[in-house]
mmCIF file of C-alpha atoms in Angstrom:
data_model
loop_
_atom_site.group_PDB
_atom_site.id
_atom_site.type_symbol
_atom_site.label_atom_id
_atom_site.label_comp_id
_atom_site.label_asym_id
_atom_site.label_seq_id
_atom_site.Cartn_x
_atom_site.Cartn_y
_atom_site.Cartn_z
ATOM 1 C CA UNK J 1 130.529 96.711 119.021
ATOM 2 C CA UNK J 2 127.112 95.770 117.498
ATOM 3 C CA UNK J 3 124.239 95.125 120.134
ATOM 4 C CA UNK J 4 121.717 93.666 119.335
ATOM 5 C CA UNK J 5 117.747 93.110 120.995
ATOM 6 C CA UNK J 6 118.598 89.705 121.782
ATOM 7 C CA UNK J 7 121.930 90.369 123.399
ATOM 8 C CA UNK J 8 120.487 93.185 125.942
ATOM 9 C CA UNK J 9 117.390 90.747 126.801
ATOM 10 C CA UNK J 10 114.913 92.456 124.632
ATOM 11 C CA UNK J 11 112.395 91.225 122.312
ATOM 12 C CA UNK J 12 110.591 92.813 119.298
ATOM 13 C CA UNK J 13 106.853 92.282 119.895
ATOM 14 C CA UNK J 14 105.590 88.941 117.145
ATOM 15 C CA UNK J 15 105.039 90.400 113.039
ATOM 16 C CA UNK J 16 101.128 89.872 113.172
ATOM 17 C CA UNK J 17 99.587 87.616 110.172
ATOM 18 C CA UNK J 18 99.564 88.470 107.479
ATOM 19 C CA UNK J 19 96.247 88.935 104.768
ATOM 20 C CA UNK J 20 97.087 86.002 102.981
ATOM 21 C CA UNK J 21 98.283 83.684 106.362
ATOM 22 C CA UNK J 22 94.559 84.456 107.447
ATOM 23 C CA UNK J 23 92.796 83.505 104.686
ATOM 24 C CA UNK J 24 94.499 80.500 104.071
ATOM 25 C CA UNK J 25 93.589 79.756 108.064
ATOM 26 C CA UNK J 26 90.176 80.554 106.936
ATOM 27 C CA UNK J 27 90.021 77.954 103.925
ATOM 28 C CA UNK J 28 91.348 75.458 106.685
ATOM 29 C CA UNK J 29 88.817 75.582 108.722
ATOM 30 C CA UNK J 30 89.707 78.699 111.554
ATOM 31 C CA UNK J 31 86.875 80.865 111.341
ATOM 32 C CA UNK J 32 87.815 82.910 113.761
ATOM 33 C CA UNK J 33 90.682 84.469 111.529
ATOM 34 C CA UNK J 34 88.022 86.026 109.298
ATOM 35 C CA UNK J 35 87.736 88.657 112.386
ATOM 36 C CA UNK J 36 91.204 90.342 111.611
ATOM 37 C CA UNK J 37 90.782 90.206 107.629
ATOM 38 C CA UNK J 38 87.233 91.915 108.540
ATOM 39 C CA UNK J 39 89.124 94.703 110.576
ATOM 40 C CA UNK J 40 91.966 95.118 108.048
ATOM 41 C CA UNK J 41 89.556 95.531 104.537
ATOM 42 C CA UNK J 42 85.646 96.161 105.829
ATOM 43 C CA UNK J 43 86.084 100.024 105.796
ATOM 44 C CA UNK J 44 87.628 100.076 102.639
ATOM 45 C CA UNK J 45 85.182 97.413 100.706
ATOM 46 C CA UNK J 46 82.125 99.014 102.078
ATOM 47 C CA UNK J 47 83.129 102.053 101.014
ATOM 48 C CA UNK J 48 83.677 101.407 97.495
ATOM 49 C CA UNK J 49 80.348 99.764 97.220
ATOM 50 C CA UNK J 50 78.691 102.505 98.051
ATOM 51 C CA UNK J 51 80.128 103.586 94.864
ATOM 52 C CA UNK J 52 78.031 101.222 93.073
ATOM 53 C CA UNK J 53 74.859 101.037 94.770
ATOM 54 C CA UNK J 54 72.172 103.840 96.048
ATOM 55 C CA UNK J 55 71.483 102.951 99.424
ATOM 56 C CA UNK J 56 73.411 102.184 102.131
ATOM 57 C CA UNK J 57 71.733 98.445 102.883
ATOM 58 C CA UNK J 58 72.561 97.435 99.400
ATOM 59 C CA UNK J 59 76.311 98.890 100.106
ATOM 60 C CA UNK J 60 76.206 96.129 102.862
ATOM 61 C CA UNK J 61 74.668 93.273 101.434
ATOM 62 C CA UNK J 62 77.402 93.573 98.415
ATOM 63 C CA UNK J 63 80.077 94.123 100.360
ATOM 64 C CA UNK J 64 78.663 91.579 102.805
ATOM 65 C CA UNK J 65 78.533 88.955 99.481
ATOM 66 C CA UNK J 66 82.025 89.915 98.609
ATOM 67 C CA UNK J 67 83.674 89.047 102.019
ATOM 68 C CA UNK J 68 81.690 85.656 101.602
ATOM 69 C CA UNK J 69 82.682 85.318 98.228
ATOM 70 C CA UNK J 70 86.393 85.370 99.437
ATOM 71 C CA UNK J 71 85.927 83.647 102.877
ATOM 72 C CA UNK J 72 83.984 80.860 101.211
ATOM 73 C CA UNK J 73 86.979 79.379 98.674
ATOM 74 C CA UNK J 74 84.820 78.584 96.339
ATOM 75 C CA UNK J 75 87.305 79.585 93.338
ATOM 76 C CA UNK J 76 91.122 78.300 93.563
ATOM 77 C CA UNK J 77 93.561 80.681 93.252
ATOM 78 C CA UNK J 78 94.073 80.081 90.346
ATOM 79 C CA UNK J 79 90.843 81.085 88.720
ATOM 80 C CA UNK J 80 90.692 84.358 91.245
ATOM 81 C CA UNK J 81 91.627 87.807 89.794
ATOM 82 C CA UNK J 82 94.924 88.902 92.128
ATOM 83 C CA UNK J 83 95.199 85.980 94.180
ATOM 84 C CA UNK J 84 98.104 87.320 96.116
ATOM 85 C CA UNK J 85 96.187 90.510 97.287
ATOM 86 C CA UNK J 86 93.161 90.441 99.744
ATOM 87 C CA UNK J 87 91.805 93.887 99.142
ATOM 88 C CA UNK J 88 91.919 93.562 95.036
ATOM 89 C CA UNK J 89 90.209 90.436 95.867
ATOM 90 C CA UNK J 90 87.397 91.949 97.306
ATOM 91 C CA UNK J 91 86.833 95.052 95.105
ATOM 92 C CA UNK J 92 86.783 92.793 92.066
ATOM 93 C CA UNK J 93 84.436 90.516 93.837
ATOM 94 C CA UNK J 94 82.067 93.941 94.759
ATOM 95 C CA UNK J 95 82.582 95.242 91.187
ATOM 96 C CA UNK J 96 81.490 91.594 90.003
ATOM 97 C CA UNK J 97 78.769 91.011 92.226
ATOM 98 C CA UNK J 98 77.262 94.724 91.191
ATOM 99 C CA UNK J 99 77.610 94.439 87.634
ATOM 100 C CA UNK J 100 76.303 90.674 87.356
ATOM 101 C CA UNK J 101 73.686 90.173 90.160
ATOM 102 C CA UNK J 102 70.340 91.033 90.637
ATOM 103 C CA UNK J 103 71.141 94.374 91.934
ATOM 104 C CA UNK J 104 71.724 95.273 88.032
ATOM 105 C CA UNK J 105 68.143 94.612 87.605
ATOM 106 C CA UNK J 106 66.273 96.552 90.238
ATOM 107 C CA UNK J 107 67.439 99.461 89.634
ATOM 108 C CA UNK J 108 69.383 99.664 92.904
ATOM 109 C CA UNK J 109 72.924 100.621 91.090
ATOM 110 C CA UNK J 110 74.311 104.003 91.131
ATOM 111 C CA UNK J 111 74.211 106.607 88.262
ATOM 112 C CA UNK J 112 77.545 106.324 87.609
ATOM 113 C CA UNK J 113 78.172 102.732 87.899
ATOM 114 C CA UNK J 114 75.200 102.285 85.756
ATOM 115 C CA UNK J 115 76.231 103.706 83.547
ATOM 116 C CA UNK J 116 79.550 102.554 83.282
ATOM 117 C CA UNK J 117 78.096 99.179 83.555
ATOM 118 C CA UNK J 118 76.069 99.725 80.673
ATOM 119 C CA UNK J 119 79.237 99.936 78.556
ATOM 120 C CA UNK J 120 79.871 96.056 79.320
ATOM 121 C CA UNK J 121 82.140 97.221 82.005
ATOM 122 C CA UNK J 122 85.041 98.534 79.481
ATOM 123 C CA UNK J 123 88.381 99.150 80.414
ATOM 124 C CA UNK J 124 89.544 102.222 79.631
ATOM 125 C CA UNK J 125 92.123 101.506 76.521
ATOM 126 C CA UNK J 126 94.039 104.576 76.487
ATOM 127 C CA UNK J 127 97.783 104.414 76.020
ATOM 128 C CA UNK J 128 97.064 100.732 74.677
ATOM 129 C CA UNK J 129 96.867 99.513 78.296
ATOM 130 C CA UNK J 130 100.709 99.521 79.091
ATOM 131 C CA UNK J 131 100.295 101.220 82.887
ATOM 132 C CA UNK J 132 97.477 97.769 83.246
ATOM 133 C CA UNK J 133 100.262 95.672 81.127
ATOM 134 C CA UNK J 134 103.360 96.569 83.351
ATOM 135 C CA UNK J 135 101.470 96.327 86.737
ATOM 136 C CA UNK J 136 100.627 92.862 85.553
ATOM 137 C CA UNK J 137 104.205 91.865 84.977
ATOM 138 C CA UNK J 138 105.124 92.841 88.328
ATOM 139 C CA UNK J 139 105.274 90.034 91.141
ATOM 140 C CA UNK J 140 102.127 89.180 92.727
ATOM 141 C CA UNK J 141 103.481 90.619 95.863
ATOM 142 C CA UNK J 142 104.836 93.942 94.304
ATOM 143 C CA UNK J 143 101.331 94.166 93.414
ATOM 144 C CA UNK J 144 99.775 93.964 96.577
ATOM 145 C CA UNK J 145 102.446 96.365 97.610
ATOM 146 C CA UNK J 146 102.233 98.869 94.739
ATOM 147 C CA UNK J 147 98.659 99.217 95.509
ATOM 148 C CA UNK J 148 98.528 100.116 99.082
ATOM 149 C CA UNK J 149 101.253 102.485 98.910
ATOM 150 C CA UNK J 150 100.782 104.241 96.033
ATOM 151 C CA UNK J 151 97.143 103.680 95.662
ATOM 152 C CA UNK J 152 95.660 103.151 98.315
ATOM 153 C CA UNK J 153 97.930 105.703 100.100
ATOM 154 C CA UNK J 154 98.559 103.383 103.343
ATOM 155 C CA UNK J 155 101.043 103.841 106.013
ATOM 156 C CA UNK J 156 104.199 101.525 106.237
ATOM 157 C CA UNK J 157 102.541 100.634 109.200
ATOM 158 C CA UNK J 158 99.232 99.584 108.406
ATOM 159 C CA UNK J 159 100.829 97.996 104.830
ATOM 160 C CA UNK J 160 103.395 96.433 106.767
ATOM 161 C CA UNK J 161 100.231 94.444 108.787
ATOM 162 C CA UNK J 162 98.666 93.574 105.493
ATOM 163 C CA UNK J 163 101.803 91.860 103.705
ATOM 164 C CA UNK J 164 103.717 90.708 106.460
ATOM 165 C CA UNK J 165 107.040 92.793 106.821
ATOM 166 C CA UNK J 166 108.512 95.177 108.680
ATOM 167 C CA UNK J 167 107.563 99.548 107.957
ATOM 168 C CA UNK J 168 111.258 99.764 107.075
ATOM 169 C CA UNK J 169 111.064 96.778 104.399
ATOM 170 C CA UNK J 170 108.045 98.022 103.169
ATOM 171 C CA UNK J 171 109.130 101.605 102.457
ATOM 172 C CA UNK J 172 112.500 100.056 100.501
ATOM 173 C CA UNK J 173 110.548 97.400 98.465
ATOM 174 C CA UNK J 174 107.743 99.675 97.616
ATOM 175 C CA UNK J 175 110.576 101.852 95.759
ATOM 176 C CA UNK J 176 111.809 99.090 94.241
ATOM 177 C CA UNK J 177 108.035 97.733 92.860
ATOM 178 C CA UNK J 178 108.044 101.658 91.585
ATOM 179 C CA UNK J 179 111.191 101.142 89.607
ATOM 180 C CA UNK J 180 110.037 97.830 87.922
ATOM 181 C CA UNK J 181 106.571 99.193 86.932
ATOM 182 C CA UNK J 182 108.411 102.266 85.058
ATOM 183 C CA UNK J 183 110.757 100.179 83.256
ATOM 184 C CA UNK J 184 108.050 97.600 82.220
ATOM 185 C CA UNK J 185 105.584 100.487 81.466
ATOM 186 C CA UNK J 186 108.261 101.766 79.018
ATOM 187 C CA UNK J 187 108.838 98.156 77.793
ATOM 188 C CA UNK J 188 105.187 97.732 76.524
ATOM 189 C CA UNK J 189 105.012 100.799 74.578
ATOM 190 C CA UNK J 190 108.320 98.825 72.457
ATOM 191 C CA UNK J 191 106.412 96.990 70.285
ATOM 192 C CA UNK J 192 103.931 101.031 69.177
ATOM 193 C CA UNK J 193 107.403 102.375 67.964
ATOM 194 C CA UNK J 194 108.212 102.035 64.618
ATOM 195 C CA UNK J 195 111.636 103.258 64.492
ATOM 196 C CA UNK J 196 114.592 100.947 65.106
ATOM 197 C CA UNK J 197 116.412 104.076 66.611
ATOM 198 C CA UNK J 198 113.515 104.924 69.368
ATOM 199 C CA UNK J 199 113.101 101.264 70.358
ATOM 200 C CA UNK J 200 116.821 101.033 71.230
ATOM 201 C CA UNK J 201 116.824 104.431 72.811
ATOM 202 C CA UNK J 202 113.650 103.266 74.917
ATOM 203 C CA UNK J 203 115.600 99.816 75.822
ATOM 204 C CA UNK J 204 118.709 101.749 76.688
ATOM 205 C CA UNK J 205 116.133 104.294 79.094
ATOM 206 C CA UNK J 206 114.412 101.346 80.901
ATOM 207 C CA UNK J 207 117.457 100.043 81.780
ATOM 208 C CA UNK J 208 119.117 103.306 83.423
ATOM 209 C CA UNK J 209 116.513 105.076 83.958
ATOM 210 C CA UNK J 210 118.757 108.126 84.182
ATOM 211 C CA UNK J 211 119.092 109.509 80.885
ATOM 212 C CA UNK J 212 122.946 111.312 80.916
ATOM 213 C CA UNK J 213 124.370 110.704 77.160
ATOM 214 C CA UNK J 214 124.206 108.872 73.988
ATOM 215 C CA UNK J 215 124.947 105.485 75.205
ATOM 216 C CA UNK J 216 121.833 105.721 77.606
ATOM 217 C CA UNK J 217 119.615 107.586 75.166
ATOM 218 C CA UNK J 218 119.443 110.765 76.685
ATOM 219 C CA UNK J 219 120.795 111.844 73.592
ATOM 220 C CA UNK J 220 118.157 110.362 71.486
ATOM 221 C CA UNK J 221 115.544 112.125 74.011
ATOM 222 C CA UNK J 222 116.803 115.870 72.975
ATOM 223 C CA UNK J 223 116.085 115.196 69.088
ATOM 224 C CA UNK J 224 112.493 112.901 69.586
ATOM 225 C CA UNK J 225 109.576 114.424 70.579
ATOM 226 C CA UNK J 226 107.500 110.972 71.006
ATOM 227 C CA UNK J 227 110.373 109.298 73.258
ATOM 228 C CA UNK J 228 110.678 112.737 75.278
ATOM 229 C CA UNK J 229 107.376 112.441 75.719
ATOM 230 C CA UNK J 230 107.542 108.848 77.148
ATOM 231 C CA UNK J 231 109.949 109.297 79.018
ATOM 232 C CA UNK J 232 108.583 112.436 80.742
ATOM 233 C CA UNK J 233 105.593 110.125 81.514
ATOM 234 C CA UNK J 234 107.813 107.244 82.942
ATOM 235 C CA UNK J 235 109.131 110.002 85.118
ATOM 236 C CA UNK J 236 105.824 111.097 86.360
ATOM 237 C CA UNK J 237 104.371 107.350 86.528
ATOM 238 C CA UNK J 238 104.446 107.504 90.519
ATOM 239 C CA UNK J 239 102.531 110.800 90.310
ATOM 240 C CA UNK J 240 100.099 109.378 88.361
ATOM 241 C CA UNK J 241 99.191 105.571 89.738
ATOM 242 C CA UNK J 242 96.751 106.895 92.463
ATOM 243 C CA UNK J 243 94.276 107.677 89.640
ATOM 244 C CA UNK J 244 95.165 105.939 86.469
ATOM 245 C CA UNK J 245 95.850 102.473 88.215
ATOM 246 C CA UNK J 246 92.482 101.837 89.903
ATOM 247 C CA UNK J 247 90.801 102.154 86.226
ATOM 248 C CA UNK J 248 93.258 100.015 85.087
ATOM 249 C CA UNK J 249 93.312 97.027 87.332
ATOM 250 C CA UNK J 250 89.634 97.419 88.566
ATOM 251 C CA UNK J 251 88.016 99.004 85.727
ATOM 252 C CA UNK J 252 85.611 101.085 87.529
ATOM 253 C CA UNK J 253 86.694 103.652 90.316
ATOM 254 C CA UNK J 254 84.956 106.962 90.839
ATOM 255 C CA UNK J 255 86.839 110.097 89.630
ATOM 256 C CA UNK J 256 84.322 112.354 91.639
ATOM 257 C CA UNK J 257 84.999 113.099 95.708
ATOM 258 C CA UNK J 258 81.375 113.414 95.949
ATOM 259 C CA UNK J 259 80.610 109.756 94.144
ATOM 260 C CA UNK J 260 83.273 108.208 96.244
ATOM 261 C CA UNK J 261 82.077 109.354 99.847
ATOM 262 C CA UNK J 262 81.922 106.266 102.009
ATOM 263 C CA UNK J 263 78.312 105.324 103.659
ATOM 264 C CA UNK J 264 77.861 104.802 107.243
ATOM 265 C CA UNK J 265 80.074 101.561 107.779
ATOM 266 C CA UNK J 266 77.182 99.081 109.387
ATOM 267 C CA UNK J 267 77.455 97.119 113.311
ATOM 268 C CA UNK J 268 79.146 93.448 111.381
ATOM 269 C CA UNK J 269 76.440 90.408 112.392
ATOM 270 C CA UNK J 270 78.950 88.675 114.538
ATOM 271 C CA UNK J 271 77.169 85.191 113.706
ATOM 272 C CA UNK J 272 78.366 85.583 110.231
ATOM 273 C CA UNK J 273 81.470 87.792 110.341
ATOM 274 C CA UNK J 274 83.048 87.723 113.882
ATOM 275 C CA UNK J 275 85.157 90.993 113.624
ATOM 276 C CA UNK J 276 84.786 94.097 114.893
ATOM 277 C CA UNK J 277 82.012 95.631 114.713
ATOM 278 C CA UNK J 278 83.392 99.312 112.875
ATOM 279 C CA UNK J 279 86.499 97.977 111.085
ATOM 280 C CA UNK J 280 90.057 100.750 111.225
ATOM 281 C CA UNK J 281 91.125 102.999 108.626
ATOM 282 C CA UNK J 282 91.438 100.709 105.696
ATOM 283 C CA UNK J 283 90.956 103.110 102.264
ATOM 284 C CA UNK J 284 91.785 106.667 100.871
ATOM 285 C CA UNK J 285 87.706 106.364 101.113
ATOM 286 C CA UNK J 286 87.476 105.271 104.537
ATOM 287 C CA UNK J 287 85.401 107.524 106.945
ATOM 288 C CA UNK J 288 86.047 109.497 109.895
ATOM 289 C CA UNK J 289 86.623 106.978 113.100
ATOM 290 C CA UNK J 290 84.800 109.348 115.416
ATOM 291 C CA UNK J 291 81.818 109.285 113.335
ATOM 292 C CA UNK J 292 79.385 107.053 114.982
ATOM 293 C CA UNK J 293 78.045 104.725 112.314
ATOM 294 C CA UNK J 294 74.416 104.427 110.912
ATOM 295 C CA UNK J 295 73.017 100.920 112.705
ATOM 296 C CA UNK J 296 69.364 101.279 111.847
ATOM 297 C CA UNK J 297 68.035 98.471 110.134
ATOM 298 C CA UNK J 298 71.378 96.673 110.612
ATOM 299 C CA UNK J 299 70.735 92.921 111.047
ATOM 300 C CA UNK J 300 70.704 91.460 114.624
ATOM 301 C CA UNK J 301 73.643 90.844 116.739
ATOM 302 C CA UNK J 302 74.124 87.099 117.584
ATOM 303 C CA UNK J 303 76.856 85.240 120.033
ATOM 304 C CA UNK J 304 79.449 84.006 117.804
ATOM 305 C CA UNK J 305 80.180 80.245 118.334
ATOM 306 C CA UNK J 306 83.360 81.320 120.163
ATOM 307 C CA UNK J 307 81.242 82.971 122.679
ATOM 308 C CA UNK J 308 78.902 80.555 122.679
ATOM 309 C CA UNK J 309 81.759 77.793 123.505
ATOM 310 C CA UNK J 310 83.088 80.037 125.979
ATOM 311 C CA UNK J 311 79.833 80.475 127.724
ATOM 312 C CA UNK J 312 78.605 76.429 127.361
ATOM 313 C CA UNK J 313 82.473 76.310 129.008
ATOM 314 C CA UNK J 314 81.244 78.474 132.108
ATOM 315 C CA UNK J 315 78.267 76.770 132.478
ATOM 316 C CA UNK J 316 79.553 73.329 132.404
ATOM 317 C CA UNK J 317 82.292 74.461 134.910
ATOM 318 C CA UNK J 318 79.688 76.143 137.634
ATOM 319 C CA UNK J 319 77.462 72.566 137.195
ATOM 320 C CA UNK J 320 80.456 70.700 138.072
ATOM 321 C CA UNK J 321 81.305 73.010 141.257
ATOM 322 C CA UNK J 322 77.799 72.844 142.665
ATOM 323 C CA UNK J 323 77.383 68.446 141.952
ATOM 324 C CA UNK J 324 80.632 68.787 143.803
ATOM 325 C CA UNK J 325 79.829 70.955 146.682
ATOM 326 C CA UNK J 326 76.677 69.144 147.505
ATOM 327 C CA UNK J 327 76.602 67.106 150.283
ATOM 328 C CA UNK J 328 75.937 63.351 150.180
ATOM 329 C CA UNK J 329 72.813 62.000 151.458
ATOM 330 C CA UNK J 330 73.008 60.267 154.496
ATOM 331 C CA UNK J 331 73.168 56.373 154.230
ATOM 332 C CA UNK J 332 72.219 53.881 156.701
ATOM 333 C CA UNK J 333 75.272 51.335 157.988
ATOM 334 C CA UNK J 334 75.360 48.589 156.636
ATOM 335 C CA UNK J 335 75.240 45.079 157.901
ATOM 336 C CA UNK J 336 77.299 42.550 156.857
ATOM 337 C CA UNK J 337 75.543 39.662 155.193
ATOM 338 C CA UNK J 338 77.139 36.649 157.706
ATOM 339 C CA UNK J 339 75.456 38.796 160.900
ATOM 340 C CA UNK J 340 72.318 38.824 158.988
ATOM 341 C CA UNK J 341 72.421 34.794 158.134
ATOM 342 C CA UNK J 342 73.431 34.398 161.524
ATOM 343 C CA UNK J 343 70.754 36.633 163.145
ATOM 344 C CA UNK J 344 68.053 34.687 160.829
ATOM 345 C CA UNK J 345 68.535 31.460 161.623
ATOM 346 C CA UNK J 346 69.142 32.286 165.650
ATOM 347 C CA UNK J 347 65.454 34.245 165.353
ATOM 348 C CA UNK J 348 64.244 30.715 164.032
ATOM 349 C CA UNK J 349 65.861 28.469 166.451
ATOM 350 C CA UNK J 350 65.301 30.294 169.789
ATOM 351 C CA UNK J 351 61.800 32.216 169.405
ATOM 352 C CA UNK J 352 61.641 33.801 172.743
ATOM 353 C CA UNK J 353 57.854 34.121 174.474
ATOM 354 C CA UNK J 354 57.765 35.858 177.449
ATOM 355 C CA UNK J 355 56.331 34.308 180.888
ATOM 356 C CA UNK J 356 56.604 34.566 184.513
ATOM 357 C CA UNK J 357 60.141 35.448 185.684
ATOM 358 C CA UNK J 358 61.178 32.453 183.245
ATOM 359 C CA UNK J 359 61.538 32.067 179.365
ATOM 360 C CA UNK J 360 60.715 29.465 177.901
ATOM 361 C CA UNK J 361 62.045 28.097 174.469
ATOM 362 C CA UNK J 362 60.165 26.387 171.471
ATOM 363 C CA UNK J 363 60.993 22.713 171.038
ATOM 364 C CA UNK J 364 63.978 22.204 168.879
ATOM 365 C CA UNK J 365 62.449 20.772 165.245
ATOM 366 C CA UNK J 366 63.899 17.788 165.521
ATOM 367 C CA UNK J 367 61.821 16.835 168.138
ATOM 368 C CA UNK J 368 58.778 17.576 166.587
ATOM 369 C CA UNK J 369 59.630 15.193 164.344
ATOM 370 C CA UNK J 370 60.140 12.618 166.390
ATOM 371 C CA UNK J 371 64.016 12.695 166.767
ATOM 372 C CA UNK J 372 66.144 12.981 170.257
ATOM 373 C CA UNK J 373 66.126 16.911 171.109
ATOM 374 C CA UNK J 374 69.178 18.806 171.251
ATOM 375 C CA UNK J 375 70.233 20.163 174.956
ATOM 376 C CA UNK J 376 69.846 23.820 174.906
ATOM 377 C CA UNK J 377 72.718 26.314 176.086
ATOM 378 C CA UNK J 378 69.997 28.013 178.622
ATOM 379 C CA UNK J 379 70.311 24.283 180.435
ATOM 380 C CA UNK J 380 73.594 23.365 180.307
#
């Protein structure tokens, strides 16, 4: 009998969005999803421009400009490097911003990324770019997956945030990606062999990938040195991506521990970036969370305009409560306007003087103009 969460009543808590659902809720207009790509990537962007740059401030700004970059959608996706991947995105927009700005020109960059820089920012071209080849034949999402799990280094967890599946999924389709990458890796070095009889071995090998006998070219392995060779580093290929892939895809990425150590993550300005203010884990470079991080100099914090909503929100509610709560002012009765015609014209016709034990009563008009007087009640 198969039971199931839904048949005993229980719920799996909601998949939370994923990088690319909150970006594209950025370009439409919800700002407030920037906080949650901020959280996911800051760590990990900060820290590998402090790669390029001296000092920690410039290590903000850049990264700062990259997240902007991004956020902004100025460039479709189609003229952005990795469209499908948020944290490619934003290394390519740091290495970018760092090789092309006016950092370049100060003198602010790094010896190392000066350096490299000066080279025109050159790929490295060894083993005619196949490992940069294959990894570009792969899916856009077996990208973004290859590179937090085997780069990056990520937990099915935190990847499983990032792309929008489940820890199990990811861990299954992340072996898959690996699979793919060897076989296309061994499908761009094809066209480098000159022998009819190793490019048939090598198609035969990407397709099993468990060299056995002749038919599969395990046989052809034992009497080529070249193809053994290949093969040996198809084999190793998962071994290797953590530090031949970066160079590859991004170009530069520091070899040396000591050139890699993060800076001091800044306090975010929540005016422009409303996430947290010291982003998780995010990076094989990312520091320490117990370290406290370095806020001198940081730039002011300012209400973000959800806080600033929520507190015009409070305000307007309290005004409301207190206009309600106040008591009226008191208001005199009112008289209706047929007492008051009546009263008028009974003030004109009986003016009442006072006199000795008797009142007496002003002489109807009429007969002070010469007509018959009226008999008055007081008489009658």
């Amino acid at each position: 009998m198969h039971l199931s969460l839904g048949s005993l009543g229980l719920r799996l808590p909601p998949q939370p969005p994923s990088d690319l659902l909150l970006l594209n809720a950025v370009h439409r207009g919800h700002l407030e999803s920037s906080a949650g790509l901020y959280r996911r990537h800051y760590r990990a962007v900060h820290a590998y421009a402090g790669t390029c740059v001296r000092s920690e401030k410039d290590a903000r700004a850049l990264a700062e400009q990259a997240f902007g970059e991004l956020l902004s959608g100025r460039r479709p996706p189609a003229r952005r490097r990795r469209p499908h991947c948020v944290r490619l995105q934003l290394l390519d927009n740091v290495r970018t911003l760092a090789a092309t700005g006016p950092l370049r020109w100060h003198g602010d960059l790094s010896v190392p990324f000066w350096s490299w820089a000066g080279l025109d920012g050159g790929w490295p071209d060894t083993e005619d770019g196949a490992l940069g080849a294959a990894f570009d034949a792969l899916p856009a999402f077996g990208q973004c997956l290859l590179w937090h799990v085997s780069v990056e280094q990520e937990s099915p967890d935190t990847v499983s945030e990032l792309v929008g599946l489940s820890p199990d999924r990811v861990v299954r389709d992340s072996l898959r990606v690996s699979t793919q990458l060897r076989r296309r890796w061994l499908r761009a070095h094809l066209p480098h062999l000159a022998e009819p009889a190793c490019r048939r071995a090598l198609r035969q090998l990407q397709r099993s990938l468990v060299p056995t006998g002749r038919r599969d070219g395990g046989h052809h392995l034992a009497q080529c040195t070249r193809c053994a060779g290949l093969w040996a580093s198809a084999a190793g290929l998962d071994q290797t991506l953590a530090s031949e892939l970066p160079r590859h895809v991004l170009g530069w990425w520091p070899h040396d521990d000591g050139n890699a150590r993060p800076l001091a993550p800044p306090t975010l300005p929540i005016a422009t970036h409303p996430g947290p203010a010291v982003p998780p884990h995010a990076g094989p470079h990312a520091q320490d969370a117990t370290e406290r991080p370095d806020t001198e100099g940081a730039p002011p914090r300012f209400p973000s305009p959800a806080g600033i909503a929520l507190l015009a929100l409070v305000l307007w509610t309290a005004i409301m409560c207190v206009v309600l709560a106040w008591p009226p002012p008191p208001q005199e009765e009112s008289v209706p306007p047929t007492i008051v015609w009546i009263t008028s014209q009974s003030a004109r016709r009986h003016h009442a003087v006072p006199g000795q034990g008797r009142t007496t009563h002003r002489a109807h008009p009429a007969a002070e103009h010469g007509g018959p007087p009226r008999p008055s009640l007081a008489h009658a």
